[in-house]
């Protein structure tokens, strides 16, 4: 919350790791309640702090960049979000490997960017690969795996594959209820 961020800022300063983490969490909270302009402002400020203190390729910096890209896509700039997520995915593949949970999450976001740009086939291809890896690494009932499955069902629907989309959606919902 804002109180937590302010308390950390007063006590430790803006560049303290926990202050930056609390600021990123506040930006995510703002996104979740629909305050996208505030989420973007906080996200940009936090990303800049991470870059200046930890460097461009630190996983925390990349996480802040991925979260900001979600806001940017939701604000109607999917091409900009795509460029940011593509860069983030390249760094995460290099630093953490293709099967790390953060890499998988970023790949899911990149597929969402592609979908938002109107390229359902490319989104489908990426989501298909990400779902297979997510199921293998995280398990079929993990929330991140289920999120990829939901995206893949949307991809299928956009590609005119309604029956497959319906079956996948039903399967995801059944797994979601069990988890």
PDB file of N, CA and C in Angstrom, residues 1 14 29 50 60 66 75 83 85 109 122 130 133 138 151 162-163 166 179:
ATOM      1  N   UNK A   1       0.833  -1.191   0.000  1.00  0.00           N
ATOM      2  CA  UNK A   1       0.000   0.000   0.000  1.00  0.00           C
ATOM      3  C   UNK A   1       0.872   1.246   0.000  1.00  0.00           C
ATOM      4  N   UNK A  14      14.544   6.000  -1.414  1.00  0.00           N
ATOM      5  CA  UNK A  14      13.883   5.468  -2.609  1.00  0.00           C
ATOM      6  C   UNK A  14      14.597   4.270  -3.230  1.00  0.00           C
ATOM      7  N   UNK A  29      -0.830  -3.236  -7.712  1.00  0.00           N
ATOM      8  CA  UNK A  29      -2.139  -3.024  -7.076  1.00  0.00           C
ATOM      9  C   UNK A  29      -2.949  -1.978  -7.834  1.00  0.00           C
ATOM     10  N   UNK A  50      15.344   0.606 -10.332  1.00  0.00           N
ATOM     11  CA  UNK A  50      15.984  -0.703 -10.463  1.00  0.00           C
ATOM     12  C   UNK A  50      17.136  -0.638 -11.458  1.00  0.00           C
ATOM     13  N   UNK A  60      15.246  -8.525 -10.972  1.00  0.00           N
ATOM     14  CA  UNK A  60      14.256  -7.591 -10.400  1.00  0.00           C
ATOM     15  C   UNK A  60      13.953  -6.455 -11.375  1.00  0.00           C
ATOM     16  N   UNK A  66       8.619  -6.089 -17.096  1.00  0.00           N
ATOM     17  CA  UNK A  66       7.508  -6.939 -17.537  1.00  0.00           C
ATOM     18  C   UNK A  66       6.190  -6.413 -16.975  1.00  0.00           C
ATOM     19  N   UNK A  75      -3.045   0.044 -21.674  1.00  0.00           N
ATOM     20  CA  UNK A  75      -3.298   1.435 -22.073  1.00  0.00           C
ATOM     21  C   UNK A  75      -3.388   1.597 -23.588  1.00  0.00           C
ATOM     22  N   UNK A  83       7.742  -4.803 -27.643  1.00  0.00           N
ATOM     23  CA  UNK A  83       9.187  -4.529 -27.688  1.00  0.00           C
ATOM     24  C   UNK A  83       9.818  -4.713 -26.310  1.00  0.00           C
ATOM     25  N   UNK A  85       8.574  -6.541 -23.730  1.00  0.00           N
ATOM     26  CA  UNK A  85       8.519  -7.946 -23.333  1.00  0.00           C
ATOM     27  C   UNK A  85       9.493  -8.804 -24.138  1.00  0.00           C
ATOM     28  N   UNK A 109       3.133 -13.188 -21.340  1.00  0.00           N
ATOM     29  CA  UNK A 109       2.844 -11.778 -21.586  1.00  0.00           C
ATOM     30  C   UNK A 109       3.170 -11.379 -23.022  1.00  0.00           C
ATOM     31  N   UNK A 122       0.642 -16.127 -34.168  1.00  0.00           N
ATOM     32  CA  UNK A 122       1.914 -16.051 -33.433  1.00  0.00           C
ATOM     33  C   UNK A 122       1.674 -16.214 -31.932  1.00  0.00           C
ATOM     34  N   UNK A 130       4.680 -22.384 -24.566  1.00  0.00           N
ATOM     35  CA  UNK A 130       4.748 -22.002 -23.153  1.00  0.00           C
ATOM     36  C   UNK A 130       3.895 -22.922 -22.294  1.00  0.00           C
ATOM     37  N   UNK A 133       5.760 -26.252 -21.730  1.00  0.00           N
ATOM     38  CA  UNK A 133       6.844 -26.093 -20.755  1.00  0.00           C
ATOM     39  C   UNK A 133       6.287 -25.850 -19.355  1.00  0.00           C
ATOM     40  N   UNK A 138       5.881 -26.605 -13.986  1.00  0.00           N
ATOM     41  CA  UNK A 138       5.064 -26.149 -12.857  1.00  0.00           C
ATOM     42  C   UNK A 138       3.935 -27.103 -12.494  1.00  0.00           C
ATOM     43  N   UNK A 151      -5.240 -18.197 -22.135  1.00  0.00           N
ATOM     44  CA  UNK A 151      -4.780 -17.440 -23.308  1.00  0.00           C
ATOM     45  C   UNK A 151      -4.839 -18.285 -24.570  1.00  0.00           C
ATOM     46  N   UNK A 162     -13.343 -22.899 -32.673  1.00  0.00           N
ATOM     47  CA  UNK A 162     -14.269 -22.762 -31.544  1.00  0.00           C
ATOM     48  C   UNK A 162     -14.355 -24.013 -30.678  1.00  0.00           C
ATOM     49  N   UNK A 163     -14.495 -25.184 -31.297  1.00  0.00           N
ATOM     50  CA  UNK A 163     -14.647 -26.415 -30.517  1.00  0.00           C
ATOM     51  C   UNK A 163     -13.421 -26.698 -29.658  1.00  0.00           C
ATOM     52  N   UNK A 166     -13.430 -24.243 -26.787  1.00  0.00           N
ATOM     53  CA  UNK A 166     -14.405 -24.615 -25.755  1.00  0.00           C
ATOM     54  C   UNK A 166     -13.899 -25.764 -24.895  1.00  0.00           C
ATOM     55  N   UNK A 179      -7.697 -26.876  -8.072  1.00  0.00           N
ATOM     56  CA  UNK A 179      -6.465 -26.327  -7.470  1.00  0.00           C
ATOM     57  C   UNK A 179      -6.763 -25.404  -6.310  1.00  0.00           C
TER      58      UNK A 179
END
